[in-house]
mmCIF file of C-alpha atoms in Angstrom:
data_model
loop_
_atom_site.group_PDB
_atom_site.id
_atom_site.type_symbol
_atom_site.label_atom_id
_atom_site.label_comp_id
_atom_site.label_asym_id
_atom_site.label_seq_id
_atom_site.Cartn_x
_atom_site.Cartn_y
_atom_site.Cartn_z
ATOM 1 C CA MET A 128 -28.981 -2.657 2.297
ATOM 2 C CA MET A 129 -25.298 -2.964 3.113
ATOM 3 C CA GLU A 130 -23.575 -6.287 2.394
ATOM 4 C CA TYR A 131 -20.349 -7.112 4.201
ATOM 5 C CA ILE A 132 -18.088 -9.985 3.345
ATOM 6 C CA TYR A 133 -18.788 -13.100 5.382
ATOM 7 C CA PHE A 134 -15.297 -13.642 6.787
ATOM 8 C CA ARG A 135 -15.350 -10.345 8.714
ATOM 9 C CA ARG A 136 -18.149 -11.595 10.947
ATOM 10 C CA VAL A 137 -16.479 -14.955 11.411
ATOM 11 C CA ALA A 138 -13.127 -13.281 12.104
ATOM 12 C CA LYS A 139 -14.515 -11.397 15.109
ATOM 13 C CA ILE A 140 -15.680 -14.661 16.697
ATOM 14 C CA VAL A 141 -12.422 -16.462 15.924
ATOM 15 C CA ILE A 142 -10.308 -13.600 17.302
ATOM 16 C CA PHE A 143 -12.342 -13.509 20.529
ATOM 17 C CA VAL A 144 -11.870 -17.253 21.075
ATOM 18 C CA LEU A 145 -8.188 -17.222 20.139
ATOM 19 C CA LYS A 146 -7.313 -13.931 21.845
ATOM 20 C CA PRO A 147 -5.138 -15.441 24.628
ATOM 21 C CA ALA A 148 -3.205 -17.585 22.149
ATOM 22 C CA LEU A 149 -2.734 -14.666 19.763
ATOM 23 C CA PHE A 150 -1.316 -12.564 22.595
ATOM 24 C CA ILE A 151 1.179 -15.291 23.500
ATOM 25 C CA PHE A 152 2.281 -15.579 19.869
ATOM 26 C CA SER A 153 2.713 -11.796 19.719
ATOM 27 C CA ILE A 154 5.102 -12.011 22.702
ATOM 28 C CA ILE A 155 7.088 -14.707 20.898
ATOM 29 C CA TYR A 156 7.140 -12.486 17.815
ATOM 30 C CA LEU A 157 8.388 -9.548 19.925
ATOM 31 C CA LEU A 158 11.224 -11.661 21.314
ATOM 32 C CA SER A 159 12.235 -12.721 17.804
ATOM 33 C CA LEU A 160 12.359 -9.053 16.758
ATOM 34 C CA MET A 161 14.473 -8.149 19.787
ATOM 35 C CA PHE A 162 16.997 -10.919 19.140
ATOM 36 C CA ARG A 163 17.142 -10.026 15.442
ATOM 37 C CA HIS A 164 18.002 -6.401 16.208
ATOM 38 C CA ILE A 165 20.584 -7.472 18.800
ATOM 39 C CA PHE A 166 22.242 -9.830 16.305
ATOM 40 C CA TYR A 167 22.511 -7.037 13.728
ATOM 41 C CA LYS A 168 23.736 -4.544 16.332
ATOM 42 C CA PHE A 169 26.624 -6.767 17.413
ATOM 43 C CA GLY A 170 27.490 -7.981 13.916
ATOM 44 C CA ILE A 171 26.290 -11.561 14.289
ATOM 45 C CA PHE A 172 24.035 -10.878 11.322
ATOM 46 C CA LYS A 173 25.769 -8.870 8.609
ATOM 47 C CA SER A 174 24.297 -5.688 7.174
ATOM 48 C CA PHE A 175 25.348 -4.045 3.927
ATOM 49 C CA ARG A 176 25.934 -0.473 2.761
ATOM 50 C CA LEU A 177 25.809 0.431 -0.925
ATOM 51 C CA ASP A 178 27.789 3.090 -2.761
ATOM 52 C CA THR A 179 24.541 4.769 -3.795
ATOM 53 C CA LYS A 180 21.797 6.550 -1.883
ATOM 54 C CA VAL A 181 19.202 4.230 -0.332
ATOM 55 C CA ILE A 182 15.748 5.412 0.729
ATOM 56 C CA SER A 183 13.325 3.114 2.519
ATOM 57 C CA VAL A 184 9.567 3.699 2.339
ATOM 58 C CA GLY A 185 7.746 1.495 4.819
ATOM 59 C CA ASN A 186 5.277 1.213 7.659
ATOM 60 C CA ILE A 187 4.884 -0.454 11.043
ATOM 61 C CA THR A 188 1.359 -1.813 10.532
ATOM 62 C CA LEU A 189 -0.300 -4.231 8.144
ATOM 63 C CA GLY A 190 -1.599 -2.481 5.022
ATOM 64 C CA GLY A 191 -3.547 0.657 4.236
ATOM 65 C CA THR A 192 -0.916 3.277 5.126
ATOM 66 C CA GLY A 193 -0.369 4.860 1.705
ATOM 67 C CA LYS A 194 3.089 3.367 1.274
ATOM 68 C CA THR A 195 2.638 2.523 -2.422
ATOM 69 C CA PRO A 196 1.487 5.984 -3.634
ATOM 70 C CA LEU A 197 4.181 7.566 -1.454
ATOM 71 C CA THR A 198 6.817 5.439 -3.188
ATOM 72 C CA ILE A 199 5.416 6.518 -6.559
ATOM 73 C CA ILE A 200 5.522 10.204 -5.563
ATOM 74 C CA LEU A 201 9.118 9.856 -4.389
ATOM 75 C CA ALA A 202 10.275 8.001 -7.504
ATOM 76 C CA ASP A 203 8.513 10.487 -9.782
ATOM 77 C CA PHE A 204 10.117 13.422 -7.939
ATOM 78 C CA PHE A 205 13.636 12.059 -8.392
ATOM 79 C CA LYS A 206 12.914 11.016 -11.974
ATOM 80 C CA LYS A 207 11.889 14.594 -12.829
ATOM 81 C CA SER A 208 15.053 15.787 -11.071
ATOM 82 C CA GLY A 209 17.114 13.774 -13.532
ATOM 83 C CA LYS A 210 18.155 11.040 -11.100
ATOM 84 C CA ARG A 211 18.493 7.408 -12.115
ATOM 85 C CA ILE A 212 16.278 5.267 -9.915
ATOM 86 C CA VAL A 213 15.780 1.595 -9.160
ATOM 87 C CA ILE A 214 12.930 0.293 -6.995
ATOM 88 C CA SER A 215 13.243 -2.931 -5.023
ATOM 89 C CA THR A 216 10.032 -4.572 -3.814
ATOM 90 C CA ARG A 217 8.810 -7.923 -2.566
ATOM 91 C CA GLY A 218 5.703 -7.727 -4.743
ATOM 92 C CA TYR A 219 2.950 -8.852 -2.390
ATOM 93 C CA GLY A 220 0.178 -10.911 -3.936
ATOM 94 C CA GLY A 221 2.151 -11.972 -7.012
ATOM 95 C CA ASP A 222 3.434 -15.372 -8.129
ATOM 96 C CA TYR A 223 6.956 -14.167 -8.816
ATOM 97 C CA VAL A 224 7.600 -13.340 -5.188
ATOM 98 C CA LYS A 225 6.323 -16.764 -4.132
ATOM 99 C CA LYS A 226 8.845 -18.399 -6.445
ATOM 100 C CA GLY A 227 11.608 -16.060 -5.332
ATOM 101 C CA ILE A 228 12.238 -14.890 -8.884
ATOM 102 C CA ILE A 229 13.985 -11.588 -9.461
ATOM 103 C CA LEU A 230 12.249 -9.696 -12.196
ATOM 104 C CA ASP A 231 12.511 -6.404 -14.018
ATOM 105 C CA ILE A 232 8.820 -5.814 -14.684
ATOM 106 C CA ASN A 233 9.552 -3.502 -17.589
ATOM 107 C CA THR A 234 10.455 -6.590 -19.642
ATOM 108 C CA LEU A 235 6.925 -8.004 -19.368
ATOM 109 C CA LYS A 236 5.071 -7.683 -22.649
ATOM 110 C CA ASN A 237 1.942 -9.829 -22.554
ATOM 111 C CA LYS A 238 -1.020 -10.380 -20.269
ATOM 112 C CA GLU A 239 0.022 -13.907 -19.256
ATOM 113 C CA GLU A 240 3.310 -12.624 -17.869
ATOM 114 C CA GLN A 241 1.657 -9.627 -16.250
ATOM 115 C CA ASN A 242 -0.757 -11.895 -14.379
ATOM 116 C CA PHE A 243 2.184 -13.044 -12.279
ATOM 117 C CA LEU A 244 2.475 -9.544 -10.840
ATOM 118 C CA GLY A 245 0.895 -8.358 -7.636
ATOM 119 C CA ASP A 246 -1.430 -5.359 -7.593
ATOM 120 C CA GLU A 247 1.197 -3.012 -6.139
ATOM 121 C CA ILE A 248 3.627 -3.879 -8.927
ATOM 122 C CA TYR A 249 0.878 -3.187 -11.451
ATOM 123 C CA LEU A 250 0.536 0.333 -10.030
ATOM 124 C CA PHE A 251 4.293 0.910 -10.096
ATOM 125 C CA ASN A 252 4.409 -0.165 -13.716
ATOM 126 C CA SER A 253 1.454 2.079 -14.604
ATOM 127 C CA TYR A 254 2.945 5.254 -13.140
ATOM 128 C CA LEU A 255 6.693 4.667 -13.474
ATOM 129 C CA LYS A 256 7.110 3.409 -17.017
ATOM 130 C CA GLU A 257 10.838 4.037 -17.328
ATOM 131 C CA VAL A 258 11.880 3.137 -13.787
ATOM 132 C CA PRO A 259 13.410 -0.354 -13.389
ATOM 133 C CA ILE A 260 11.515 -2.285 -10.725
ATOM 134 C CA PHE A 261 12.894 -5.537 -9.370
ATOM 135 C CA VAL A 262 10.664 -8.044 -7.600
ATOM 136 C CA GLY A 263 11.628 -10.840 -5.219
ATOM 137 C CA LYS A 264 12.097 -11.944 -1.624
ATOM 138 C CA ASP A 265 15.869 -11.695 -1.371
ATOM 139 C CA ARG A 266 16.591 -7.966 -1.390
ATOM 140 C CA VAL A 267 20.369 -8.410 -1.524
ATOM 141 C CA ARG A 268 20.139 -10.591 -4.628
ATOM 142 C CA ILE A 269 17.732 -8.099 -6.160
ATOM 143 C CA ILE A 270 20.123 -5.236 -5.539
ATOM 144 C CA LYS A 271 23.065 -7.106 -7.032
ATOM 145 C CA GLU A 272 20.948 -7.797 -10.101
ATOM 146 C CA ALA A 273 19.817 -4.175 -10.259
ATOM 147 C CA PHE A 274 23.389 -2.903 -10.114
ATOM 148 C CA LYS A 275 24.396 -5.180 -12.975
ATOM 149 C CA LYS A 276 21.723 -3.694 -15.237
ATOM 150 C CA GLU A 277 21.523 -0.153 -13.895
ATOM 151 C CA LYS A 278 23.912 2.260 -12.223
ATOM 152 C CA PRO A 279 21.344 4.141 -10.146
ATOM 153 C CA ASP A 280 21.720 7.326 -8.169
ATOM 154 C CA ILE A 281 19.007 6.131 -5.814
ATOM 155 C CA LEU A 282 17.676 2.786 -4.675
ATOM 156 C CA ILE A 283 14.162 2.980 -3.232
ATOM 157 C CA LEU A 284 13.228 0.104 -0.947
ATOM 158 C CA ASP A 285 9.481 -0.388 -1.104
ATOM 159 C CA ASP A 286 8.315 -1.739 2.267
ATOM 160 C CA GLY A 287 11.878 -1.566 3.527
ATOM 161 C CA PHE A 288 11.550 -0.329 7.121
ATOM 162 C CA GLN A 289 11.923 -3.831 8.584
ATOM 163 C CA HIS A 290 14.701 -4.771 6.152
ATOM 164 C CA ILE A 291 17.572 -3.743 8.435
ATOM 165 C CA ARG A 292 19.948 -6.048 6.566
ATOM 166 C CA LEU A 293 20.480 -3.174 4.151
ATOM 167 C CA LYS A 294 21.654 0.152 5.546
ATOM 168 C CA ARG A 295 19.859 3.202 4.257
ATOM 169 C CA ASP A 296 20.371 6.946 4.084
ATOM 170 C CA LEU A 297 16.753 7.875 4.763
ATOM 171 C CA ASP A 298 13.882 6.052 6.467
ATOM 172 C CA ILE A 299 10.354 7.186 5.589
ATOM 173 C CA VAL A 300 7.453 5.631 7.490
ATOM 174 C CA ALA A 301 3.803 5.961 6.442
ATOM 175 C CA ILE A 302 1.083 5.840 9.104
ATOM 176 C CA ASN A 303 -2.647 5.430 8.535
ATOM 177 C CA GLY A 304 -4.152 8.455 10.283
ATOM 178 C CA LEU A 305 -7.579 6.813 10.333
ATOM 179 C CA ASN A 306 -6.273 3.847 12.337
ATOM 180 C CA PRO A 307 -2.639 4.529 13.310
ATOM 181 C CA PHE A 308 -1.769 1.526 15.483
ATOM 182 C CA GLY A 309 -4.860 -0.690 15.716
ATOM 183 C CA ASN A 310 -5.154 -2.081 19.246
ATOM 184 C CA ASN A 311 -1.438 -1.326 19.874
ATOM 185 C CA GLY A 312 -0.704 -5.058 19.743
ATOM 186 C CA LEU A 313 1.922 -6.825 17.686
ATOM 187 C CA ILE A 314 0.880 -9.357 15.059
ATOM 188 C CA PRO A 315 -0.929 -11.730 15.273
ATOM 189 C CA TYR A 316 -2.664 -10.141 18.302
ATOM 190 C CA GLY A 317 -2.753 -6.736 16.587
ATOM 191 C CA VAL A 318 -1.606 -5.073 13.372
ATOM 192 C CA LEU A 319 1.788 -3.747 14.493
ATOM 193 C CA ARG A 320 4.766 -5.232 12.672
ATOM 194 C CA GLU A 321 7.127 -3.662 15.211
ATOM 195 C CA PRO A 322 6.759 -1.961 18.601
ATOM 196 C CA LEU A 323 5.936 1.751 18.493
ATOM 197 C CA SER A 324 9.441 2.461 19.790
ATOM 198 C CA SER A 325 10.769 1.447 16.347
ATOM 199 C CA LEU A 326 9.481 4.781 15.028
ATOM 200 C CA ARG A 327 12.561 6.331 16.648
ATOM 201 C CA ARG A 328 14.504 4.995 13.650
ATOM 202 C CA ALA A 329 12.402 7.033 11.205
ATOM 203 C CA ASP A 330 13.734 10.210 9.601
ATOM 204 C CA ILE A 331 10.354 11.199 8.138
ATOM 205 C CA ILE A 332 6.887 10.144 9.296
ATOM 206 C CA VAL A 333 4.021 10.705 6.862
ATOM 207 C CA ILE A 334 0.467 10.611 8.242
ATOM 208 C CA SER A 335 -1.893 9.577 5.459
ATOM 209 C CA LYS A 336 -5.667 10.254 5.438
ATOM 210 C CA ALA A 337 -5.039 13.219 7.727
ATOM 211 C CA ASP A 338 -8.382 14.736 6.696
ATOM 212 C CA LEU A 339 -10.198 11.708 8.154
ATOM 213 C CA THR A 340 -8.252 11.723 11.416
ATOM 214 C CA GLY A 341 -10.269 12.959 14.389
ATOM 215 C CA GLY A 342 -7.252 13.071 16.703
ATOM 216 C CA LEU A 343 -4.670 14.497 14.302
ATOM 217 C CA THR A 344 -3.211 16.963 16.821
ATOM 218 C CA TRP A 345 -2.872 14.217 19.427
ATOM 219 C CA LEU A 346 -1.248 11.877 16.894
ATOM 220 C CA LYS A 347 1.299 14.480 15.787
ATOM 221 C CA ASN A 348 2.158 15.314 19.399
ATOM 222 C CA PHE A 349 2.516 11.614 20.233
ATOM 223 C CA LEU A 350 4.851 11.018 17.289
ATOM 224 C CA LYS A 351 6.871 14.140 18.076
ATOM 225 C CA GLY A 352 7.258 12.991 21.675
ATOM 226 C CA LEU A 353 8.381 9.563 20.498
ATOM 227 C CA ASN A 354 10.800 10.898 17.879
ATOM 228 C CA PRO A 355 11.563 14.640 18.260
ATOM 229 C CA ASN A 356 14.038 14.588 15.365
ATOM 230 C CA ALA A 357 11.657 13.201 12.747
ATOM 231 C CA LEU A 358 9.937 15.425 10.211
ATOM 232 C CA ILE A 359 6.183 14.847 10.411
ATOM 233 C CA ALA A 360 4.216 15.468 7.214
ATOM 234 C CA CYS A 361 0.502 15.016 6.533
ATOM 235 C CA CYS A 362 -1.325 14.021 3.379
ATOM 236 C CA GLN A 363 -4.752 13.017 2.153
ATOM 237 C CA TYR A 364 -6.302 11.226 -0.803
ATOM 238 C CA SER A 365 -8.227 13.063 -3.486
ATOM 239 C CA LEU A 366 -10.411 11.515 -6.169
ATOM 240 C CA ARG A 367 -8.754 12.467 -9.429
ATOM 241 C CA GLY A 368 -11.205 10.590 -11.649
ATOM 242 C CA LEU A 369 -13.363 7.558 -12.415
ATOM 243 C CA TYR A 370 -12.702 5.370 -15.444
ATOM 244 C CA GLU A 371 -13.862 2.272 -17.249
ATOM 245 C CA PHE A 372 -11.115 -0.284 -17.726
ATOM 246 C CA GLY A 373 -9.439 0.158 -21.105
ATOM 247 C CA LYS A 374 -11.006 3.567 -21.775
ATOM 248 C CA GLU A 375 -9.246 6.899 -21.423
ATOM 249 C CA GLU A 376 -12.228 9.226 -21.068
ATOM 250 C CA LYS A 377 -13.053 10.270 -17.530
ATOM 251 C CA ILE A 378 -16.508 9.552 -16.083
ATOM 252 C CA ASP A 379 -18.408 12.638 -14.942
ATOM 253 C CA ILE A 380 -18.820 12.056 -11.192
ATOM 254 C CA SER A 381 -21.881 14.312 -11.064
ATOM 255 C CA THR A 382 -23.822 11.763 -13.145
ATOM 256 C CA LEU A 383 -23.499 9.244 -10.301
ATOM 257 C CA LYS A 384 -24.695 11.410 -7.433
ATOM 258 C CA ASP A 385 -28.354 10.360 -7.691
ATOM 259 C CA LYS A 386 -27.598 6.676 -8.253
ATOM 260 C CA ASP A 387 -27.164 3.756 -5.863
ATOM 261 C CA ILE A 388 -23.651 2.362 -6.213
ATOM 262 C CA ALA A 389 -21.923 -0.870 -5.190
ATOM 263 C CA THR A 390 -18.263 -1.073 -4.219
ATOM 264 C CA VAL A 391 -15.944 -4.063 -4.200
ATOM 265 C CA CYS A 392 -12.341 -3.958 -3.030
ATOM 266 C CA ALA A 393 -9.514 -5.973 -1.503
ATOM 267 C CA ILE A 394 -7.267 -3.360 0.067
ATOM 268 C CA GLY A 395 -5.772 -2.750 3.492
ATOM 269 C CA ASP A 396 -8.143 0.074 4.433
ATOM 270 C CA PRO A 397 -11.493 -0.189 2.592
ATOM 271 C CA ILE A 398 -13.192 2.315 4.906
ATOM 272 C CA SER A 399 -11.073 5.237 3.699
ATOM 273 C CA PHE A 400 -11.829 4.277 0.076
ATOM 274 C CA GLU A 401 -15.558 4.297 0.784
ATOM 275 C CA LYS A 402 -15.334 7.554 2.734
ATOM 276 C CA LEU A 403 -13.564 9.211 -0.177
ATOM 277 C CA LEU A 404 -16.420 8.239 -2.500
ATOM 278 C CA ASN A 405 -18.968 9.533 0.031
ATOM 279 C CA LYS A 406 -16.993 12.768 0.289
ATOM 280 C CA ASN A 407 -17.432 13.214 -3.470
ATOM 281 C CA GLY A 408 -21.195 12.756 -3.292
ATOM 282 C CA ILE A 409 -21.351 9.084 -4.283
ATOM 283 C CA LYS A 410 -23.942 7.079 -2.347
ATOM 284 C CA ILE A 411 -22.856 3.508 -1.665
ATOM 285 C CA LYS A 412 -25.659 1.008 -1.132
ATOM 286 C CA ILE A 413 -23.656 -2.224 -1.203
ATOM 287 C CA TYR A 414 -20.176 -2.701 0.234
ATOM 288 C CA LYS A 415 -18.152 -5.824 -0.578
ATOM 289 C CA ARG A 416 -14.801 -6.099 1.181
ATOM 290 C CA PHE A 417 -12.101 -8.732 0.950
ATOM 291 C CA LEU A 418 -8.722 -9.086 2.615
ATOM 292 C CA ASP A 419 -5.795 -7.079 1.270
ATOM 293 C CA HIS A 420 -4.357 -8.493 -1.999
ATOM 294 C CA HIS A 421 -7.169 -11.083 -2.200
ATOM 295 C CA ARG A 422 -7.440 -12.865 -5.537
ATOM 296 C CA PHE A 423 -11.038 -12.868 -6.679
ATOM 297 C CA ASN A 424 -12.650 -15.987 -8.065
ATOM 298 C CA THR A 425 -15.646 -16.507 -10.333
ATOM 299 C CA CYS A 426 -17.999 -17.587 -7.530
ATOM 300 C CA GLU A 427 -17.269 -14.447 -5.516
ATOM 301 C CA ILE A 428 -17.832 -12.174 -8.499
ATOM 302 C CA ARG A 429 -21.070 -13.918 -9.472
ATOM 303 C CA GLU A 430 -22.312 -13.608 -5.881
ATOM 304 C CA PHE A 431 -21.474 -9.907 -5.850
ATOM 305 C CA ILE A 432 -23.237 -9.344 -9.183
ATOM 306 C CA SER A 433 -26.280 -11.275 -7.973
ATOM 307 C CA ILE A 434 -26.576 -8.920 -4.990
ATOM 308 C CA CYS A 435 -26.243 -5.911 -7.291
ATOM 309 C CA LEU A 436 -28.996 -7.169 -9.584
ATOM 310 C CA LYS A 437 -31.344 -7.774 -6.647
ATOM 311 C CA GLU A 438 -30.847 -4.162 -5.596
ATOM 312 C CA SER A 439 -31.184 -2.846 -9.179
ATOM 313 C CA ILE A 440 -27.610 -1.541 -9.159
ATOM 314 C CA ASP A 441 -25.874 -1.206 -12.512
ATOM 315 C CA ILE A 442 -22.614 0.485 -11.482
ATOM 316 C CA ALA A 443 -19.844 -1.028 -9.347
ATOM 317 C CA ILE A 444 -16.791 0.946 -8.284
ATOM 318 C CA THR A 445 -13.444 -0.543 -7.317
ATOM 319 C CA THR A 446 -9.912 0.736 -6.739
ATOM 320 C CA GLU A 447 -7.109 1.138 -9.227
ATOM 321 C CA LYS A 448 -5.276 -1.715 -7.497
ATOM 322 C CA ASP A 449 -8.285 -4.035 -7.603
ATOM 323 C CA ILE A 450 -9.165 -3.513 -11.267
ATOM 324 C CA PHE A 451 -5.934 -5.349 -12.094
ATOM 325 C CA ARG A 452 -7.286 -8.479 -10.388
ATOM 326 C CA LEU A 453 -10.848 -7.961 -11.648
ATOM 327 C CA ARG A 454 -10.024 -7.568 -15.316
ATOM 328 C CA ASP A 455 -10.418 -11.301 -16.019
ATOM 329 C CA PHE A 456 -14.038 -11.046 -14.839
ATOM 330 C CA LEU A 457 -15.090 -8.013 -16.876
ATOM 331 C CA GLY A 458 -17.079 -10.254 -19.223
ATOM 332 C CA ILE A 459 -19.271 -11.371 -16.320
ATOM 333 C CA PHE A 460 -20.008 -7.760 -15.437
ATOM 334 C CA ASP A 461 -20.795 -7.004 -19.073
ATOM 335 C CA LYS A 462 -23.296 -9.876 -19.381
ATOM 336 C CA ALA A 463 -25.096 -8.602 -16.280
ATOM 337 C CA ASN A 464 -25.169 -5.040 -17.701
ATOM 338 C CA ILE A 465 -23.204 -3.792 -14.703
ATOM 339 C CA LYS A 466 -20.548 -1.222 -15.489
ATOM 340 C CA PRO A 467 -17.342 -1.665 -13.436
ATOM 341 C CA LEU A 468 -15.520 1.614 -12.795
ATOM 342 C CA PHE A 469 -12.232 2.193 -11.022
ATOM 343 C CA THR A 470 -10.923 5.219 -9.168
ATOM 344 C CA GLU A 471 -7.798 7.195 -9.914
ATOM 345 C CA ILE A 472 -6.695 8.530 -6.553
ATOM 346 C CA ALA A 473 -3.930 11.027 -5.837
ATOM 347 C CA LEU A 474 -1.979 11.399 -2.613
ATOM 348 C CA GLU A 475 -1.595 15.101 -1.792
ATOM 349 C CA PHE A 476 0.471 16.682 0.968
ATOM 350 C CA THR A 477 -1.465 18.986 3.285
ATOM 351 C CA GLU A 478 1.313 19.799 5.756
ATOM 352 C CA ASN A 479 5.112 20.071 5.475
ATOM 353 C CA SER A 480 5.175 19.316 1.744
ATOM 354 C CA GLU A 481 8.125 21.642 1.055
ATOM 355 C CA ALA A 482 10.014 20.357 4.084
ATOM 356 C CA PHE A 483 9.474 16.773 2.897
ATOM 357 C CA PHE A 484 10.974 17.346 -0.553
ATOM 358 C CA GLU A 485 13.762 19.508 0.857
ATOM 359 C CA ARG A 486 14.656 16.687 3.243
ATOM 360 C CA VAL A 487 14.822 14.013 0.550
ATOM 361 C CA SER A 488 16.709 16.375 -1.787
ATOM 362 C CA SER A 489 19.291 17.058 0.932
ATOM 363 C CA LEU A 490 20.735 13.585 0.315
ATOM 364 C CA PHE A 491 22.454 15.093 -2.719
ATOM 365 C CA SER A 492 23.368 18.474 -1.250
ATOM 366 C CA ASN A 493 26.919 17.464 -0.320
#
């Protein structure tokens, strides 16, 4: 039995009915993008250049491209190189961004404050303990605040490809190799945040989930034809471990290979998460998917647990991002004798790794 979240079925019907209207809105969106770029090009809108190196890590589609782990890899690389780093991010899915508050997350001490964070910020804070991370909508205000507290060598703009208000020294774009461009339509008709031609602005294009991409050669040739000057690198996810929340010991994956497992997640690309588990010999009987950054509620968790109990499933696996939002419901899992595990996943380069790090290091070669 495979359970899929209700809204996915409804969404297909709604999209079919609204398809003409969605296409019209995508044209309006395209026009707004065109005028915005024209206004910046001719100085009607002002852009800013900082006296420090600025690297943008972004994408041109909605979610699931590997942007967050790529930002972590980049920040960790420069940190180990002795560079002082600041990360600027909007913080999707958190309350602070909704209120427009600028925040250094390293000042948060208790759970109540941490609950205001989004899942991506939780990951940043987990892996980059000593890196100042500032959250908020207004990037310029964030940067001014960052420069008051830190004198960084590098500013990393998380999800910064569309933020042309701030000039950058390097543009890195992540692309989901499993589903690069959706239906090639702009939002809301498709998943593209910008036309494909915008990839000509990229200095580096990173194809994530390259091992799951059937048309990898075609995709690389297409990107090279679109932007001959860009470095194209490939990477894939690997399952580094499974853990219980709050426990440091790693779960032996081999003990799960003969068991039926349930998964629950709210990420941009749930299919690649499930495929990674399958690749490691884990058999998934129940799938529960929610929209990216979805905030779970008690009714949803109880419904999921009820399905698990009916199927005699006592282990549920989620992602490292989702466990942050599920931790308030761990007591419900415990009462049902269902053990919630989360994955630790690593992003590993499979092609042009050395060229990638040489390119980002070249910012400091002069």
